[in-house]
Amino acid sequence: MRKTIKILFLLACWTLSLPVSSAAKAGSISFIRDAEIENIIALYSKPVFEAAGLAADNVEIYLVNDSRLNAFVAGGQKLFIHTGLLQRARTPEQVIGVIAHESGHIAGGHLSRIRQKMKGVPAESIIGFILGGAAAMAGEAGAGAAIMFGGQEAAQRSLLSYSRMEEGSADQAAIKYLDDIGISSRGLLEFFEILKRDEVTKTSEQNPYIRSHPLTGERVNAIRAHVEASPYKDRKLGKEYRDMHNRMRAKLDAFLLSPAHTLRLYPVGDNSIPARYARAGAYHKDGRLEQAIMEVDSLIAEMPDDPYFHELKGQIYFENGQLDEAVISYEKAVELKPNTPLLLLGLGRSYLEQNDPAKLNQAIEMLERTVHNDKEYAFAWRQLGIAYGKAERMAESSLALAEEAFLQRRYKDSQFLANRAEQGLKVGSREWLQAQDIRLTSERLLKKK
């Protein structure tokens, strides 16, 4: 039987004109995906999860494309982090502090009855429900959450609310985890101070993080007292973490803010790596190809073995239709970081879009490697299905498209496509068994509706 679908960062794919490579939309709600940012968040999270006694591979992290400063857990071990939080956080320790606090909720079993009911509900339905977009998720069991829970507004209050006792417990767990891994809790304290400032300056609506995590002076004082007494109070992560963090913020700013706003934040004359990175993205978003490439080339000249600079250059060329140049850049990115799904996908798509029969097998190889490293990447399965179709490998094309449909929970389509794949595959082969598995599981899930 197929395992329960585990979706990491992305549910369905929509290519953006930015190196935050793709997003899944639910109404106006989206999740973003980017190879570099995923790597950074994984580095931040893994030691915290291990300190909390959580298996890092079992915690699903989703980056929500939303400017508000927020993070929360729901639906079992699903952690949602808003891009607004990453953009506002000035240090890696601030983000790690939030992750530690949310891990405390998971490890402490603080998920409410509604949160527990959401276990197994797709992440886009959870975020849609929380942000008011559940009605957009037609055909999903999770879309009926508001009715099931007795009214969306009341359910949201219950879903988003922790008790003071639970908040205090998560705080204590967080500072223990941070002590265990030798990181100062000052970042968590600074994050809470940012929230308090927001409460003073914003009167139109309460900060969503405070709405879900009631912030009291007692909690802030307890963390401050711990920081002052801790042997780690002034310990900071190394320069490489700060560099990564500043690059992440620059990338998010460049592609989530307007070009004019980005260029005000990172003006010409600031020759730091984050500033040039941000300007490259802003120029690309603004259609200024030559200036974008000049900025990226300056970064590559300084750091020629950085795969993400080559990735950005490849994406800029790809989205401007210069496929030969895109291939060169993506090939270098893959050479430097060979098993990263998003880099493999970028190269595979570049080969595919060249429409050169001589490159078709290379496209298939890259896309096969993509799904091998990320089996739940629906958009990659679609690209592989297209590539197989161009190579007239129709049974394999149907199988890849069946995988895409299944991941998107289009079970009628996945049943039909898997059945068609079975007819053309060798009985008993791995691919035939894969198709049969999709078909039978789709049939079972359709009967449950």
GROMACS .gro file of C-alpha atoms in nm:
model
  449
    1MET     CA    1   0.000   0.000   0.000
    2ARG     CA    2   0.113   0.358  -0.061
    3LYS     CA    3   0.222   0.554   0.239
    4THR     CA    4   0.026   0.857   0.354
    5ILE     CA    5   0.127   1.151   0.139
    6LYS     CA    6   0.400   1.356   0.305
    7ILE     CA    7   0.434   1.698   0.149
    8LEU     CA    8   0.741   1.908   0.227
    9PHE     CA    9   0.724   2.280   0.145
   10LEU     CA   10   0.527   2.231  -0.177
   11LEU     CA   11   0.199   2.070  -0.275
   12ALA     CA   12   0.147   2.168  -0.636
   13CYS     CA   13   0.380   2.380  -0.840
   14TRP     CA   14   0.346   2.718  -1.003
   15THR     CA   15   0.662   2.870  -1.146
   16LEU     CA   16   0.731   3.219  -1.024
   17SER     CA   17   0.949   3.480  -1.190
   18LEU     CA   18   1.193   3.455  -0.903
   19PRO     CA   19   1.445   3.209  -0.763
   20VAL     CA   20   1.201   3.119  -0.488
   21SER     CA   21   1.140   2.853  -0.741
   22SER     CA   22   0.779   2.762  -0.708
   23ALA     CA   23   0.464   2.795  -0.509
   24ALA     CA   24   0.136   2.616  -0.447
   25LYS     CA   25  -0.165   2.839  -0.457
   26ALA     CA   26  -0.486   2.798  -0.259
   27GLY     CA   27  -0.687   3.101  -0.352
   28SER     CA   28  -0.450   3.385  -0.265
   29ILE     CA   29  -0.248   3.164  -0.028
   30SER     CA   30   0.076   3.012  -0.144
   31PHE     CA   31   0.368   2.806  -0.026
   32ILE     CA   32   0.711   2.884  -0.163
   33ARG     CA   33   1.003   2.660  -0.241
   34ASP     CA   34   1.368   2.747  -0.290
   35ALA     CA   35   1.671   2.516  -0.269
   36GLU     CA   36   1.889   2.759  -0.075
   37ILE     CA   37   1.621   2.859   0.176
   38GLU     CA   38   1.521   2.496   0.233
   39ASN     CA   39   1.883   2.414   0.309
   40ILE     CA   40   1.911   2.702   0.557
   41ILE     CA   41   1.589   2.617   0.741
   42ALA     CA   42   1.697   2.251   0.759
   43LEU     CA   43   2.028   2.358   0.915
   44TYR     CA   44   1.841   2.572   1.168
   45SER     CA   45   1.584   2.305   1.250
   46LYS     CA   46   1.761   1.971   1.266
   47PRO     CA   47   1.956   2.018   1.592
   48VAL     CA   48   1.648   2.167   1.760
   49PHE     CA   49   1.427   1.876   1.655
   50GLU     CA   50   1.687   1.630   1.777
   51ALA     CA   51   1.711   1.809   2.113
   52ALA     CA   52   1.330   1.790   2.137
   53GLY     CA   53   1.336   1.417   2.072
   54LEU     CA   54   1.163   1.461   1.735
   55ALA     CA   55   1.270   1.274   1.425
   56ALA     CA   56   1.372   1.555   1.189
   57ASP     CA   57   1.254   1.361   0.885
   58ASN     CA   58   0.903   1.337   1.031
   59VAL     CA   59   0.853   1.709   1.089
   60GLU     CA   60   0.709   1.867   0.776
   61ILE     CA   61   0.807   2.232   0.729
   62TYR     CA   62   0.606   2.464   0.506
   63LEU     CA   63   0.709   2.814   0.402
   64VAL     CA   64   0.396   3.028   0.374
   65ASN     CA   65   0.409   3.321   0.134
   66ASP     CA   66   0.260   3.573   0.373
   67SER     CA   67   0.412   3.902   0.491
   68ARG     CA   68   0.277   3.874   0.845
   69LEU     CA   69   0.510   3.776   1.126
   70ASN     CA   70   0.379   3.432   1.215
   71ALA     CA   71   0.458   3.064   1.270
   72PHE     CA   72   0.245   2.781   1.405
   73VAL     CA   73   0.207   2.405   1.420
   74ALA     CA   74  -0.102   2.207   1.321
   75GLY     CA   75  -0.207   1.871   1.181
   76GLY     CA   76   0.041   1.658   1.373
   77GLN     CA   77   0.405   1.745   1.309
   78LYS     CA   78   0.351   2.022   1.053
   79LEU     CA   79   0.539   2.346   1.113
   80PHE     CA   80   0.432   2.653   0.914
   81ILE     CA   81   0.669   2.950   0.893
   82HIS     CA   82   0.561   3.273   0.724
   83THR     CA   83   0.804   3.449   0.495
   84GLY     CA   84   0.727   3.767   0.689
   85LEU     CA   85   0.890   3.614   0.995
   86LEU     CA   86   1.205   3.526   0.801
   87GLN     CA   87   1.221   3.874   0.652
   88ARG     CA   88   1.176   4.047   0.988
   89ALA     CA   89   1.416   3.825   1.184
   90ARG     CA   90   1.753   3.997   1.199
   91THR     CA   91   1.954   3.699   1.320
   92PRO     CA   92   1.950   3.323   1.273
   93GLU     CA   93   1.911   3.286   1.651
   94GLN     CA   94   1.573   3.462   1.633
   95VAL     CA   95   1.439   3.212   1.380
   96ILE     CA   96   1.591   2.918   1.567
   97GLY     CA   97   1.427   3.044   1.886
   98VAL     CA   98   1.085   3.038   1.719
   99ILE     CA   99   1.150   2.688   1.582
  100ALA     CA  100   1.249   2.577   1.934
  101HIS     CA  101   0.929   2.721   2.080
  102GLU     CA  102   0.710   2.554   1.818
  103SER     CA  103   0.899   2.228   1.874
  104GLY     CA  104   0.807   2.260   2.239
  105HIS     CA  105   0.440   2.261   2.143
  106ILE     CA  106   0.484   1.948   1.931
  107ALA     CA  107   0.692   1.758   2.185
  108GLY     CA  108   0.463   1.867   2.468
  109GLY     CA  109   0.151   1.740   2.294
  110HIS     CA  110  -0.011   2.084   2.307
  111LEU     CA  111  -0.205   2.050   1.984
  112SER     CA  112  -0.570   2.124   2.051
  113ARG     CA  113  -0.854   1.889   1.967
  114ILE     CA  114  -0.901   2.071   1.638
  115ARG     CA  115  -0.531   2.055   1.561
  116GLN     CA  116  -0.542   1.682   1.622
  117LYS     CA  117  -0.847   1.647   1.397
  118MET     CA  118  -0.644   1.814   1.125
  119LYS     CA  119  -0.387   1.535   1.133
  120GLY     CA  120  -0.371   1.402   0.780
  121VAL     CA  121  -0.551   1.705   0.635
  122PRO     CA  122  -0.349   1.852   0.345
  123ALA     CA  123  -0.135   2.149   0.443
  124GLU     CA  124  -0.299   2.384   0.192
  125SER     CA  125  -0.637   2.310   0.350
  126ILE     CA  126  -0.497   2.386   0.695
  127ILE     CA  127  -0.342   2.714   0.588
  128GLY     CA  128  -0.647   2.800   0.380
  129PHE     CA  129  -0.871   2.741   0.678
  130ILE     CA  130  -0.654   2.945   0.912
  131LEU     CA  131  -0.619   3.237   0.671
  132GLY     CA  132  -0.981   3.225   0.560
  133GLY     CA  133  -0.935   3.047   0.229
  134ALA     CA  134  -1.072   2.703   0.311
  135ALA     CA  135  -1.366   2.746   0.077
  136ALA     CA  136  -1.124   2.758  -0.215
  137MET     CA  137  -1.014   2.400  -0.153
  138ALA     CA  138  -1.298   2.235  -0.342
  139GLY     CA  139  -1.323   1.860  -0.313
  140GLU     CA  140  -1.104   1.837  -0.003
  141ALA     CA  141  -1.218   1.684   0.322
  142GLY     CA  142  -1.028   1.966   0.489
  143ALA     CA  143  -1.234   2.224   0.301
  144GLY     CA  144  -1.531   2.124   0.513
  145ALA     CA  145  -1.339   2.196   0.829
  146ALA     CA  146  -1.540   2.504   0.916
  147ILE     CA  147  -1.863   2.308   0.907
  148MET     CA  148  -1.714   2.003   1.078
  149PHE     CA  149  -1.582   2.215   1.362
  150GLY     CA  150  -1.901   2.416   1.404
  151GLY     CA  151  -1.821   2.743   1.230
  152GLN     CA  152  -1.495   2.871   1.087
  153GLU     CA  153  -1.453   3.175   1.312
  154ALA     CA  154  -1.504   2.976   1.633
  155ALA     CA  155  -1.284   2.697   1.504
  156GLN     CA  156  -1.007   2.938   1.413
  157ARG     CA  157  -1.010   3.078   1.766
  158SER     CA  158  -0.982   2.728   1.907
  159LEU     CA  159  -0.724   2.617   1.655
  160LEU     CA  160  -0.503   2.920   1.705
  161SER     CA  161  -0.524   2.944   2.079
  162TYR     CA  162  -0.277   2.805   2.332
  163SER     CA  163  -0.329   2.836   2.705
  164ARG     CA  164  -0.087   3.038   2.916
  165MET     CA  165   0.026   2.715   3.078
  166GLU     CA  166   0.104   2.562   2.738
  167GLU     CA  167   0.287   2.875   2.628
  168GLY     CA  168   0.497   2.878   2.942
  169SER     CA  169   0.570   2.508   2.898
  170ALA     CA  170   0.676   2.562   2.534
  171ASP     CA  171   0.901   2.850   2.644
  172GLN     CA  172   1.071   2.632   2.905
  173ALA     CA  173   1.112   2.350   2.653
  174ALA     CA  174   1.257   2.593   2.397
  175ILE     CA  175   1.523   2.733   2.629
  176LYS     CA  176   1.616   2.379   2.735
  177TYR     CA  177   1.657   2.271   2.372
  178LEU     CA  178   1.863   2.581   2.299
  179ASP     CA  179   2.084   2.518   2.602
  180ASP     CA  180   2.126   2.156   2.495
  181ILE     CA  181   2.262   2.263   2.156
  182GLY     CA  182   2.464   2.553   2.296
  183ILE     CA  183   2.267   2.839   2.141
  184SER     CA  184   2.170   3.151   2.335
  185SER     CA  185   1.800   3.203   2.411
  186ARG     CA  186   1.857   3.572   2.345
  187GLY     CA  187   1.720   3.525   1.993
  188LEU     CA  188   1.385   3.402   2.131
  189LEU     CA  189   1.379   3.697   2.372
  190GLU     CA  190   1.451   3.939   2.086
  191PHE     CA  191   1.171   3.786   1.882
  192PHE     CA  192   0.925   3.837   2.167
  193GLU     CA  193   1.043   4.198   2.198
  194ILE     CA  194   0.971   4.250   1.828
  195LEU     CA  195   0.620   4.117   1.889
  196LYS     CA  196   0.571   4.353   2.183
  197ARG     CA  197   0.677   4.650   1.969
  198ASP     CA  198   0.429   4.544   1.703
  199GLU     CA  199   0.153   4.538   1.962
  200VAL     CA  200   0.228   4.901   2.050
  201THR     CA  201   0.254   5.030   1.692
  202LYS     CA  202  -0.021   4.830   1.519
  203THR     CA  203  -0.374   4.900   1.627
  204SER     CA  204  -0.571   4.782   1.323
  205GLU     CA  205  -0.530   4.412   1.390
  206GLN     CA  206  -0.357   4.198   1.643
  207ASN     CA  207  -0.037   4.028   1.532
  208PRO     CA  208  -0.133   3.673   1.430
  209TYR     CA  209   0.154   3.522   1.626
  210ILE     CA  210   0.035   3.687   1.947
  211ARG     CA  211  -0.322   3.583   1.869
  212SER     CA  212  -0.211   3.220   1.856
  213HIS     CA  213   0.057   3.247   2.127
  214PRO     CA  214  -0.065   3.486   2.399
  215LEU     CA  215   0.237   3.691   2.502
  216THR     CA  216   0.258   3.807   2.864
  217GLY     CA  217   0.512   4.014   3.055
  218GLU     CA  218   0.562   3.717   3.284
  219ARG     CA  219   0.677   3.499   2.993
  220VAL     CA  220   0.912   3.766   2.859
  221ASN     CA  221   1.059   3.823   3.205
  222ALA     CA  222   1.113   3.451   3.259
  223ILE     CA  223   1.306   3.418   2.933
  224ARG     CA  224   1.505   3.734   3.008
  225ALA     CA  225   1.603   3.593   3.348
  226HIS     CA  226   1.714   3.269   3.186
  227VAL     CA  227   1.922   3.453   2.927
  228GLU     CA  228   2.102   3.655   3.192
  229ALA     CA  229   2.180   3.342   3.395
  230SER     CA  230   2.274   3.121   3.103
  231PRO     CA  231   2.637   3.041   3.022
  232TYR     CA  232   2.536   3.076   2.656
  233LYS     CA  233   2.378   3.422   2.690
  234ASP     CA  234   2.627   3.597   2.461
  235ARG     CA  235   2.711   3.303   2.236
  236LYS     CA  236   2.637   3.369   1.870
  237LEU     CA  237   2.641   3.134   1.578
  238GLY     CA  238   2.937   3.162   1.344
  239LYS     CA  239   2.972   3.414   1.064
  240GLU     CA  240   2.867   3.154   0.806
  241TYR     CA  241   2.520   3.135   0.967
  242ARG     CA  242   2.483   3.512   0.964
  243ASP     CA  243   2.591   3.524   0.602
  244MET     CA  244   2.336   3.255   0.512
  245HIS     CA  245   2.064   3.437   0.703
  246ASN     CA  246   2.133   3.771   0.536
  247ARG     CA  247   2.132   3.606   0.194
  248MET     CA  248   1.799   3.438   0.269
  249ARG     CA  249   1.644   3.768   0.373
  250ALA     CA  250   1.786   3.944   0.067
  251LYS     CA  251   1.645   3.678  -0.165
  252LEU     CA  252   1.300   3.692  -0.005
  253ASP     CA  253   1.300   4.072  -0.012
  254ALA     CA  254   1.400   4.079  -0.379
  255PHE     CA  255   1.123   3.855  -0.497
  256LEU     CA  256   0.843   3.932  -0.256
  257LEU     CA  257   0.878   4.311  -0.250
  258SER     CA  258   0.852   4.548  -0.544
  259PRO     CA  259   1.178   4.619  -0.731
  260ALA     CA  260   1.167   4.981  -0.618
  261HIS     CA  261   1.130   4.878  -0.255
  262THR     CA  262   1.415   4.628  -0.284
  263LEU     CA  263   1.646   4.884  -0.444
  264ARG     CA  264   1.575   5.124  -0.159
  265LEU     CA  265   1.669   4.855   0.092
  266TYR     CA  266   1.979   4.746  -0.106
  267PRO     CA  267   2.093   5.059  -0.291
  268VAL     CA  268   2.357   5.074  -0.561
  269GLY     CA  269   2.684   5.139  -0.384
  270ASP     CA  270   2.623   4.869  -0.125
  271ASN     CA  271   2.855   4.600  -0.257
  272SER     CA  272   2.788   4.340   0.010
  273ILE     CA  273   2.692   3.994  -0.112
  274PRO     CA  274   2.331   4.017   0.015
  275ALA     CA  275   2.286   4.357  -0.152
  276ARG     CA  276   2.412   4.239  -0.490
  277TYR     CA  277   2.203   3.922  -0.455
  278ALA     CA  278   1.891   4.128  -0.383
  279ARG     CA  279   1.957   4.370  -0.669
  280ALA     CA  280   2.004   4.083  -0.913
  281GLY     CA  281   1.661   3.950  -0.819
  282ALA     CA  282   1.502   4.294  -0.829
  283TYR     CA  283   1.648   4.374  -1.171
  284HIS     CA  284   1.529   4.038  -1.302
  285LYS     CA  285   1.181   4.097  -1.165
  286ASP     CA  286   1.184   4.442  -1.327
  287GLY     CA  287   1.286   4.304  -1.667
  288ARG     CA  288   1.637   4.452  -1.659
  289LEU     CA  289   1.823   4.146  -1.783
  290GLU     CA  290   2.164   4.302  -1.844
  291GLN     CA  291   2.184   4.457  -1.498
  292ALA     CA  292   2.061   4.136  -1.333
  293ILE     CA  293   2.329   3.929  -1.505
  294MET     CA  294   2.599   4.185  -1.420
  295GLU     CA  295   2.513   4.157  -1.050
  296VAL     CA  296   2.508   3.776  -1.059
  297ASP     CA  297   2.836   3.765  -1.252
  298SER     CA  298   2.998   3.981  -0.985
  299LEU     CA  299   2.884   3.730  -0.721
  300ILE     CA  300   3.010   3.433  -0.922
  301ALA     CA  301   3.346   3.604  -0.977
  302GLU     CA  302   3.380   3.634  -0.599
  303MET     CA  303   3.236   3.292  -0.510
  304PRO     CA  304   3.264   3.070  -0.820
  305ASP     CA  305   3.170   2.751  -0.634
  306ASP     CA  306   2.842   2.874  -0.493
  307PRO     CA  307   2.568   2.665  -0.660
  308TYR     CA  308   2.288   2.909  -0.580
  309PHE     CA  309   2.446   3.196  -0.773
  310HIS     CA  310   2.468   2.970  -1.078
  311GLU     CA  311   2.109   2.861  -1.016
  312LEU     CA  312   1.990   3.222  -1.011
  313LYS     CA  313   2.176   3.296  -1.333
  314GLY     CA  314   2.021   2.987  -1.491
  315GLN     CA  315   1.673   3.090  -1.383
  316ILE     CA  316   1.716   3.443  -1.512
  317TYR     CA  317   1.826   3.313  -1.851
  318PHE     CA  318   1.552   3.045  -1.856
  319GLU     CA  319   1.276   3.293  -1.783
  320ASN     CA  320   1.411   3.524  -2.055
  321GLY     CA  321   1.406   3.243  -2.313
  322GLN     CA  322   1.785   3.213  -2.340
  323LEU     CA  323   1.790   2.838  -2.297
  324ASP     CA  324   2.146   2.762  -2.408
  325GLU     CA  325   2.280   3.003  -2.145
  326ALA     CA  326   2.038   2.863  -1.888
  327VAL     CA  327   2.168   2.512  -1.949
  328ILE     CA  328   2.528   2.620  -1.893
  329SER     CA  329   2.444   2.782  -1.560
  330TYR     CA  330   2.220   2.500  -1.436
  331GLU     CA  331   2.481   2.241  -1.535
  332LYS     CA  332   2.733   2.420  -1.315
  333ALA     CA  333   2.484   2.441  -1.025
  334VAL     CA  334   2.413   2.066  -1.049
  335GLU     CA  335   2.785   1.989  -1.073
  336LEU     CA  336   2.838   2.178  -0.747
  337LYS     CA  337   2.536   2.033  -0.563
  338PRO     CA  338   2.439   1.715  -0.751
  339ASN     CA  339   2.140   1.575  -0.561
  340THR     CA  340   1.933   1.887  -0.500
  341PRO     CA  341   1.588   1.837  -0.657
  342LEU     CA  342   1.525   2.199  -0.751
  343LEU     CA  343   1.860   2.232  -0.927
  344LEU     CA  344   1.805   1.905  -1.113
  345LEU     CA  345   1.458   2.022  -1.211
  346GLY     CA  346   1.592   2.352  -1.342
  347LEU     CA  347   1.844   2.174  -1.561
  348GLY     CA  348   1.593   1.914  -1.676
  349ARG     CA  349   1.340   2.179  -1.774
  350SER     CA  350   1.607   2.375  -1.960
  351TYR     CA  351   1.700   2.068  -2.163
  352LEU     CA  352   1.333   1.993  -2.225
  353GLU     CA  353   1.247   2.345  -2.341
  354GLN     CA  354   1.531   2.340  -2.595
  355ASN     CA  355   1.319   2.096  -2.799
  356ASP     CA  356   1.636   1.930  -2.919
  357PRO     CA  357   1.593   1.552  -2.965
  358ALA     CA  358   1.960   1.511  -2.880
  359LYS     CA  359   1.894   1.664  -2.535
  360LEU     CA  360   1.578   1.467  -2.458
  361ASN     CA  361   1.751   1.178  -2.285
  362GLN     CA  362   1.946   1.426  -2.072
  363ALA     CA  363   1.621   1.597  -1.977
  364ILE     CA  364   1.471   1.262  -1.877
  365GLU     CA  365   1.777   1.171  -1.673
  366MET     CA  366   1.767   1.498  -1.478
  367LEU     CA  367   1.394   1.472  -1.415
  368GLU     CA  368   1.423   1.109  -1.307
  369ARG     CA  369   1.690   1.214  -1.061
  370THR     CA  370   1.462   1.493  -0.940
  371VAL     CA  371   1.175   1.261  -0.848
  372HIS     CA  372   1.417   1.002  -0.710
  373ASN     CA  373   1.535   1.264  -0.460
  374ASP     CA  374   1.189   1.412  -0.400
  375LYS     CA  375   0.916   1.161  -0.475
  376GLU     CA  376   0.641   1.397  -0.362
  377TYR     CA  377   0.721   1.680  -0.601
  378ALA     CA  378   0.409   1.690  -0.819
  379PHE     CA  379   0.537   1.946  -1.067
  380ALA     CA  380   0.851   1.741  -1.131
  381TRP     CA  381   0.641   1.432  -1.205
  382ARG     CA  382   0.448   1.639  -1.460
  383GLN     CA  383   0.766   1.754  -1.631
  384LEU     CA  384   0.889   1.394  -1.640
  385GLY     CA  385   0.556   1.284  -1.790
  386ILE     CA  386   0.594   1.545  -2.064
  387ALA     CA  387   0.952   1.435  -2.133
  388TYR     CA  388   0.850   1.068  -2.156
  389GLY     CA  389   0.570   1.168  -2.392
  390LYS     CA  390   0.811   1.352  -2.621
  391ALA     CA  391   1.026   1.038  -2.624
  392GLU     CA  392   0.714   0.833  -2.713
  393ARG     CA  393   0.744   0.631  -2.391
  394MET     CA  394   0.371   0.656  -2.339
  395ALA     CA  395   0.321   0.403  -2.061
  396GLU     CA  396   0.591   0.568  -1.853
  397SER     CA  397   0.441   0.907  -1.933
  398SER     CA  398   0.103   0.790  -1.801
  399LEU     CA  399   0.270   0.659  -1.487
  400ALA     CA  400   0.448   0.987  -1.416
  401LEU     CA  401   0.127   1.183  -1.475
  402ALA     CA  402  -0.058   0.941  -1.247
  403GLU     CA  403   0.194   1.023  -0.973
  404GLU     CA  404   0.132   1.393  -1.028
  405ALA     CA  405  -0.246   1.348  -1.013
  406PHE     CA  406  -0.223   1.133  -0.699
  407LEU     CA  407  -0.008   1.392  -0.519
  408GLN     CA  408  -0.262   1.657  -0.612
  409ARG     CA  409  -0.540   1.428  -0.482
  410ARG     CA  410  -0.708   1.411  -0.824
  411TYR     CA  411  -0.791   1.047  -0.760
  412LYS     CA  412  -1.016   0.990  -1.063
  413ASP     CA  413  -0.735   1.110  -1.288
  414SER     CA  414  -0.468   0.909  -1.105
  415GLN     CA  415  -0.684   0.596  -1.125
  416PHE     CA  416  -0.738   0.640  -1.499
  417LEU     CA  417  -0.374   0.723  -1.576
  418ALA     CA  418  -0.238   0.441  -1.361
  419ASN     CA  419  -0.470   0.193  -1.530
  420ARG     CA  420  -0.352   0.314  -1.871
  421ALA     CA  421   0.009   0.281  -1.758
  422GLU     CA  422  -0.050  -0.076  -1.638
  423GLN     CA  423  -0.171  -0.177  -1.981
  424GLY     CA  424   0.157  -0.077  -2.142
  425LEU     CA  425   0.408  -0.187  -1.878
  426LYS     CA  426   0.564  -0.529  -1.831
  427VAL     CA  427   0.360  -0.729  -1.582
  428GLY     CA  428   0.549  -0.767  -1.255
  429SER     CA  429   0.804  -0.493  -1.330
  430ARG     CA  430   0.875  -0.223  -1.073
  431GLU     CA  431   0.690   0.033  -1.283
  432TRP     CA  432   0.391  -0.198  -1.328
  433LEU     CA  433   0.370  -0.251  -0.951
  434GLN     CA  434   0.399   0.125  -0.899
  435ALA     CA  435   0.108   0.186  -1.138
  436GLN     CA  436  -0.101  -0.085  -0.973
  437ASP     CA  437  -0.033   0.066  -0.631
  438ILE     CA  438  -0.150   0.410  -0.747
  439ARG     CA  439  -0.463   0.266  -0.909
  440LEU     CA  440  -0.568   0.055  -0.611
  441THR     CA  441  -0.500   0.331  -0.359
  442SER     CA  442  -0.689   0.583  -0.573
  443GLU     CA  443  -0.986   0.347  -0.596
  444ARG     CA  444  -0.986   0.301  -0.217
  445LEU     CA  445  -0.972   0.676  -0.154
  446LEU     CA  446  -1.250   0.743  -0.406
  447LYS     CA  447  -1.475   0.499  -0.221
  448LYS     CA  448  -1.419   0.693   0.102
  449LYS     CA  449  -1.553   1.018  -0.048
   0.00000   0.00000   0.00000
